[in-house]
């Protein structure tokens, strides 16, 4: 998925969540900047994430992010890679150790813009996060990295005990809705 295809998918992006649709224009504006896929592009840059569900769509894989101290989906910086799907898969592997996944849908699953607090290396800035939906076999053989404190398969019904992030709850809602359709 190159920049042109990403712009096309954003142009045709649909969501039942109106707040998410308001972000499309901001993403498209950012994508006009040549360096928007680099982490030093401020005030924000494109990132890629993976929303990973088990085969039955009853659980998702969350990591406890060390710097942010939050339970989130695996994801991270593009570091100049414009194929954001490749970035999401790379981050999924690095942060969970999972190598075998199936992309559930070819289009974007979710988009979000969220602020990252200032650190010793960077001022506060924004992540323009592109999220993809993946499915894999549920396994306890997970291997995190230095960016996470823990990794867990979390039942959809228990996500609120781990995260109250609006975008995480939105992805839960989207998966729950699709699961109901898939399981009919």
XYZ file of C-alpha atoms in Angstrom:
184
model
C 0.000 0.000 0.000
C 1.800 3.106 -1.223
C 0.908 6.735 -0.526
C -1.389 6.922 -3.566
C -3.370 3.837 -2.524
C -3.568 5.112 1.059
C -4.993 8.422 -0.205
C -7.493 6.503 -2.322
C -8.571 4.361 0.638
C -8.960 7.460 2.801
C -11.066 9.109 0.082
C -13.428 6.121 0.095
C -13.208 5.443 3.833
C -16.503 4.759 5.551
C -17.244 4.453 9.239
C -20.293 4.318 11.466
C -18.371 6.552 13.883
C -18.778 10.212 12.805
C -15.795 11.406 14.879
C -13.546 9.144 12.845
C -14.786 10.477 9.499
C -13.810 13.990 10.604
C -10.164 12.841 10.652
C -9.980 11.949 6.946
C -9.304 15.536 5.822
C -6.485 15.880 8.360
C -4.862 12.645 7.147
C -5.118 13.732 3.521
C -3.573 17.102 4.351
C -0.663 15.469 6.211
C -0.018 13.096 3.290
C 0.829 16.129 1.096
C 4.072 16.517 3.082
C 6.973 14.497 1.612
C 8.363 13.549 5.042
C 5.071 12.652 6.757
C 6.242 9.030 7.154
C 9.272 10.070 9.249
C 9.125 10.348 13.031
C 10.924 13.697 12.964
C 8.100 15.268 10.916
C 6.362 17.561 13.361
C 3.832 18.356 14.601
C 2.823 14.851 13.528
C 3.515 11.813 11.356
C 1.947 8.637 9.987
C 2.118 5.458 12.106
C 0.789 1.945 11.493
C -0.995 -0.423 13.870
C -2.428 -3.932 13.970
C -5.725 -4.835 15.628
C -5.284 -8.583 16.094
C -8.158 -10.922 16.836
C -8.244 -14.637 17.506
C -9.953 -17.007 15.042
C -13.327 -16.782 16.786
C -13.163 -12.972 17.067
C -13.736 -13.173 20.821
C -10.361 -11.783 21.940
C -7.810 -9.204 20.821
C -4.113 -8.988 21.509
C -3.080 -5.928 23.503
C 0.314 -4.782 24.706
C 0.988 -2.750 27.833
C 3.043 0.058 26.317
C 6.007 0.901 28.548
C 6.422 4.623 27.767
C 2.727 5.450 27.643
C 1.704 3.052 30.457
C -1.428 2.102 28.503
C -2.875 -1.080 27.011
C -2.923 -0.605 23.239
C -2.737 -2.478 19.962
C 0.765 -3.137 18.547
C 1.980 -0.381 16.269
C 4.602 2.216 15.659
C 6.590 4.534 13.455
C 6.925 4.164 9.700
C 10.515 5.490 9.713
C 10.215 6.484 6.067
C 8.381 3.355 4.871
C 5.380 4.550 2.877
C 3.771 1.106 2.697
C 1.922 1.492 5.980
C 0.521 -2.059 5.826
C 4.124 -3.313 5.853
C 4.779 -1.091 8.881
C 1.781 -2.521 10.769
C 2.938 -6.095 10.059
C 6.517 -5.264 11.087
C 5.373 -3.720 14.368
C 3.043 -6.667 15.020
C 5.965 -9.090 14.673
C 8.422 -6.969 16.691
C 6.011 -6.324 19.557
C 4.375 -9.771 19.832
C 6.597 -12.304 18.074
C 3.659 -13.391 15.895
C 4.660 -14.106 12.309
C 1.590 -15.874 10.878
C -1.418 -13.592 10.438
C -4.286 -13.234 8.016
C -5.404 -9.764 6.994
C -9.174 -9.873 7.557
C -10.036 -7.019 5.211
C -7.982 -5.341 2.505
C -9.203 -1.863 3.379
C -8.371 0.256 6.418
C -9.959 -0.917 9.661
C -9.640 2.281 11.693
C -7.911 5.656 11.708
C -7.017 7.831 14.662
C -5.050 10.945 15.560
C -3.748 11.038 19.110
C -1.224 13.145 20.979
C 1.999 11.627 22.244
C 3.408 13.390 25.321
C 6.780 15.111 25.248
C 9.820 13.028 26.093
C 13.515 13.791 26.502
C 13.974 13.102 22.753
C 10.871 14.733 21.243
C 8.343 17.456 21.982
C 4.673 16.511 22.255
C 3.403 15.538 18.813
C 0.645 13.645 17.010
C 0.456 10.133 15.629
C -1.787 9.807 12.601
C -2.414 6.112 13.050
C -3.597 3.807 10.268
C -4.980 0.524 11.660
C -5.433 -2.830 9.938
C -7.453 -5.843 11.089
C -5.635 -9.186 11.375
C -6.607 -12.644 12.599
C -4.299 -15.309 14.003
C -4.285 -18.445 16.116
C -4.494 -17.610 19.803
C -1.212 -18.618 21.421
C 0.549 -18.140 24.707
C 3.908 -18.129 22.909
C 4.233 -14.369 22.699
C 7.468 -12.442 22.865
C 7.406 -8.751 23.527
C 10.247 -6.294 23.320
C 11.570 -3.387 25.384
C 8.578 -1.250 24.327
C 6.043 -3.319 26.245
C 5.586 -4.387 29.838
C 3.136 -7.190 29.026
C 1.143 -8.812 26.198
C -2.247 -10.437 26.699
C -5.147 -11.912 24.787
C -8.034 -9.843 26.137
C -11.673 -10.960 25.801
C -13.706 -8.337 23.931
C -16.102 -8.297 26.880
C -13.248 -7.238 29.218
C -11.454 -4.563 27.211
C -12.767 -1.737 29.392
C -10.830 -3.239 32.323
C -7.632 -2.670 30.308
C -8.292 0.493 28.341
C -10.677 3.410 28.254
C -9.017 4.924 25.169
C -11.793 6.037 22.809
C -10.098 4.591 19.754
C -9.520 1.197 21.421
C -13.181 1.053 22.427
C -14.181 2.107 18.905
C -12.164 -0.776 17.425
C -13.782 -3.134 19.934
C -17.193 -1.891 18.801
C -16.294 -2.383 15.133
C -15.021 -5.918 15.731
C -18.050 -6.826 17.880
C -20.394 -5.605 15.149
C -18.535 -7.518 12.417
C -18.301 -10.647 14.579
C -22.073 -10.661 14.970
C -22.430 -10.549 11.180
C -19.705 -13.170 10.563
C -21.219 -15.572 13.103
C -24.775 -15.505 11.663
